[in-house]
PDB file of C-alpha atoms and ligand atoms in Angstrom:
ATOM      1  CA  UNK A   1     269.407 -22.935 147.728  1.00 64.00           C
ATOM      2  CA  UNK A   2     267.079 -21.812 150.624  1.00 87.00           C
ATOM      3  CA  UNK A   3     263.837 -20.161 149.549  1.00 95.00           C
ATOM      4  CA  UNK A   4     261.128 -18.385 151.464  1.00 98.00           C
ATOM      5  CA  UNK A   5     257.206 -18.070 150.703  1.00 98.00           C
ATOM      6  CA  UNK A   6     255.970 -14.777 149.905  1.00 98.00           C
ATOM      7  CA  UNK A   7     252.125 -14.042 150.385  1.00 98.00           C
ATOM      8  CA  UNK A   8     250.686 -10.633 148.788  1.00 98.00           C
ATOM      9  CA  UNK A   9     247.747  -9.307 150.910  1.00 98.00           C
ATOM     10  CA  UNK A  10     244.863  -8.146 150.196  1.00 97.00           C
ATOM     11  CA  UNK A  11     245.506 -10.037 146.732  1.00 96.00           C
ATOM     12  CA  UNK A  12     246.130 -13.473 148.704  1.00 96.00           C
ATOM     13  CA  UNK A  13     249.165 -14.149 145.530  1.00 97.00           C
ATOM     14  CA  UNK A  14     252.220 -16.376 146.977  1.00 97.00           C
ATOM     15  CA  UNK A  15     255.339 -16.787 144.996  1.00 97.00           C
ATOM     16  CA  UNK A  16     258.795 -17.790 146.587  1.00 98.00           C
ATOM     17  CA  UNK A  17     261.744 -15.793 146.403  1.00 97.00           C
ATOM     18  CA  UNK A  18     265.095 -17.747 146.669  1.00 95.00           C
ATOM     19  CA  UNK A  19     267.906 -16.322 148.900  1.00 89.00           C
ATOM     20  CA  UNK A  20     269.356 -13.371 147.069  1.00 93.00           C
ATOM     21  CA  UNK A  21     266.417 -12.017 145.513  1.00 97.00           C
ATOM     22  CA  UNK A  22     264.704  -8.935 146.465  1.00 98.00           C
ATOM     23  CA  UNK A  23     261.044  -9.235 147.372  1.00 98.00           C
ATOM     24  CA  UNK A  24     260.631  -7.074 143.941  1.00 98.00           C
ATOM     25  CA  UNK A  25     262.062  -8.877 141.655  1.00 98.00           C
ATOM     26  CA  UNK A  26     260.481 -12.835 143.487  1.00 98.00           C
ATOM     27  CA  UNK A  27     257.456 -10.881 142.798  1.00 98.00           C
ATOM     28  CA  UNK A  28     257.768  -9.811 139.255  1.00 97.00           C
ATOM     29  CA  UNK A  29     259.197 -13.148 138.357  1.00 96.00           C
ATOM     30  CA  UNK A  30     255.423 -14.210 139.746  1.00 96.00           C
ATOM     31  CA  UNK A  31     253.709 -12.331 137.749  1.00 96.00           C
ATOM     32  CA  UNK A  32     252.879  -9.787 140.542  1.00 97.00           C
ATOM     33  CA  UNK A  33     253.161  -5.972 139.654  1.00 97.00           C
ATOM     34  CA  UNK A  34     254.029  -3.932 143.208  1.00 97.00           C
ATOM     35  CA  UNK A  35     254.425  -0.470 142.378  1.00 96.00           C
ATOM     36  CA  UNK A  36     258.284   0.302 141.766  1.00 97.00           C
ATOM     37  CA  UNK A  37     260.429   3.156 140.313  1.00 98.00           C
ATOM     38  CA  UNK A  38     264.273   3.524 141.385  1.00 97.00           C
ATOM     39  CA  UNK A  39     264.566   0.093 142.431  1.00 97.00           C
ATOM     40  CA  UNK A  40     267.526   0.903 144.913  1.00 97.00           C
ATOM     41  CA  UNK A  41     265.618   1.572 148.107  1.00 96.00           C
ATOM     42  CA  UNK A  42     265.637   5.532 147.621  1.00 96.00           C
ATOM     43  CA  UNK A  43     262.586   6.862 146.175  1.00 97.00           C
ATOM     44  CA  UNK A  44     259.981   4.713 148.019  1.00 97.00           C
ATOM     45  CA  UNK A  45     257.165   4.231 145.759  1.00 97.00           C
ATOM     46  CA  UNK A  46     257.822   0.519 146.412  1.00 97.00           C
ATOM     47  CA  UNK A  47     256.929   1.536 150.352  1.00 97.00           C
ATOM     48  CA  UNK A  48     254.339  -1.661 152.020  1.00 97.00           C
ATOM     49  CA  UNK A  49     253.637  -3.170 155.752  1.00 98.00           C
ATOM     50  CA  UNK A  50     255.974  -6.120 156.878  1.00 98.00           C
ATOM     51  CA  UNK A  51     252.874  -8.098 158.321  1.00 97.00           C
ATOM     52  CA  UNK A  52     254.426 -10.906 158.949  1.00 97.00           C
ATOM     53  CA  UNK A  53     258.300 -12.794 158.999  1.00 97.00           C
ATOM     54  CA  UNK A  54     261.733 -10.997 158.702  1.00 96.00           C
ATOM     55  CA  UNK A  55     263.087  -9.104 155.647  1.00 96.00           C
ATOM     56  CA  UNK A  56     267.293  -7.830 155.602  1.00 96.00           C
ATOM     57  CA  UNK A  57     268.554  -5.126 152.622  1.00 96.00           C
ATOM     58  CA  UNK A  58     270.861  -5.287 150.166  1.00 96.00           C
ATOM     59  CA  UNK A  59     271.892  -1.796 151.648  1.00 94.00           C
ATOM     60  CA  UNK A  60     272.988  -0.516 154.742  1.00 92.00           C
ATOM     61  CA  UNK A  61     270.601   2.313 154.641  1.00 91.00           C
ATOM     62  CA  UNK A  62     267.401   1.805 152.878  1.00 92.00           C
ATOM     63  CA  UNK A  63     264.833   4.851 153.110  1.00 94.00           C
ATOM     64  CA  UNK A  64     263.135   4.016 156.087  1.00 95.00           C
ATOM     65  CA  UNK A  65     262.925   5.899 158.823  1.00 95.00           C
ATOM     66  CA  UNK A  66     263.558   3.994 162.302  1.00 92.00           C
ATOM     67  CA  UNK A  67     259.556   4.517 163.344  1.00 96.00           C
ATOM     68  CA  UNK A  68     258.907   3.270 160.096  1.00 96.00           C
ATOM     69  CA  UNK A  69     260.938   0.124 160.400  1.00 92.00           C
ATOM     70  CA  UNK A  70     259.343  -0.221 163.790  1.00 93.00           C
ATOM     71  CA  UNK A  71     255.875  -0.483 162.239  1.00 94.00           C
ATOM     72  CA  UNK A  72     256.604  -2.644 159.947  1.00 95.00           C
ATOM     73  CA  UNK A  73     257.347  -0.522 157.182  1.00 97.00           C
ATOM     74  CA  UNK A  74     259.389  -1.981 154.206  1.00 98.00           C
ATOM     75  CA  UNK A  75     260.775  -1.703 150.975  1.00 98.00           C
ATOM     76  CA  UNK A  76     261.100  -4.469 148.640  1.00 98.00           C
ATOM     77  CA  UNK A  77     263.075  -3.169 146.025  1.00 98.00           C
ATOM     78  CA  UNK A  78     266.021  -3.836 148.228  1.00 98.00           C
ATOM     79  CA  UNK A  79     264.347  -6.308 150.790  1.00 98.00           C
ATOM     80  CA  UNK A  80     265.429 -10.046 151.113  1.00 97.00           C
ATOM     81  CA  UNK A  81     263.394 -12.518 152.876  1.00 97.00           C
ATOM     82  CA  UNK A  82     264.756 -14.185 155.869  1.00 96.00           C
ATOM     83  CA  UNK A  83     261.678 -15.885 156.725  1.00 97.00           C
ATOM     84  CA  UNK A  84     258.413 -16.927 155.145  1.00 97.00           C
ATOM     85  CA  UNK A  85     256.786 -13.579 154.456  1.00 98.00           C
ATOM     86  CA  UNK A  86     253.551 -11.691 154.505  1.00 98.00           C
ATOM     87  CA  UNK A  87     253.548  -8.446 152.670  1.00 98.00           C
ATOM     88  CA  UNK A  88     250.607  -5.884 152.845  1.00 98.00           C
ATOM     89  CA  UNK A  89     250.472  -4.195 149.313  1.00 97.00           C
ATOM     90  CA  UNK A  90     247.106  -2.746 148.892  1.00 96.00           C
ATOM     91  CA  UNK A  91     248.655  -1.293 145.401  1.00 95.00           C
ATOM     92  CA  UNK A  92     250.113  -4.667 143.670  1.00 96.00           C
ATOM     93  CA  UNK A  93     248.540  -6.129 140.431  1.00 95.00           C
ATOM     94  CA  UNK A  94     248.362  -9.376 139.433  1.00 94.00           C
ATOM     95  CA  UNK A  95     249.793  -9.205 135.426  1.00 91.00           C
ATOM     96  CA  UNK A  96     248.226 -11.704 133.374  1.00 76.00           C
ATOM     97  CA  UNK A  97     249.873 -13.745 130.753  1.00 55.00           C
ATOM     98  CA  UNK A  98     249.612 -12.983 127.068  1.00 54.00           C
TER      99      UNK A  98
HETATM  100  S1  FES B 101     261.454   1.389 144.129  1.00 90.43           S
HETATM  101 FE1  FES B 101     262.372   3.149 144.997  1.00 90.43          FE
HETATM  102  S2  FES B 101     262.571   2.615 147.104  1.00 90.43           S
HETATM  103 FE2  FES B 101     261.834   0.796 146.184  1.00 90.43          FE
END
């Protein structure tokens, strides 16, 4: 199964998410916290910069607007990696173990 390397700036955490899974959840399964609520690419608290590589959705319309898209904007709640991937999350947290 193809997987993709995920790098969290300004945190510097890289994780890989395998084809099928949402930035989101590659992250979580890391141990990386990036802000979240509906999970289904409506609300956009999950909202961070595309900085580098290429992302698809699991939807045909996630909430981004096309200027947004243009600048990079995405949402990884419903985002899949089609490339390595650099992700600008000023928000995320790394969550420790217990
Ligand atoms: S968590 Fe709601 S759009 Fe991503």
């Amino acid at each position: 199964m193809d997987s993709y390397l995920i790098t969290v700036r300004p945190g510097g955490w890289r994780f890989e998410a395998e084809a099928g899974q949402t930035l989101l959840a590659a992250a979580e399964a890391a141990g990386v916290n990036l802000p979240s609520s509906c999970r289904n690419g409506t609300c956009r608290t999950c909202l961070c910069r595309l900085v580098q590589g290429e992302v698809g959705y699991l939807i045909a319309w996630p909430g981004l607007s096309l200027d947004e898209k243009r600048a990079g904007d995405t949402l990884p709640c419903v985002a899949l990696a089609r490339s390595d991937v650099v992700l600008l999350a000023p928000s995320a947290r790394r969550v420790d173990a217990i």
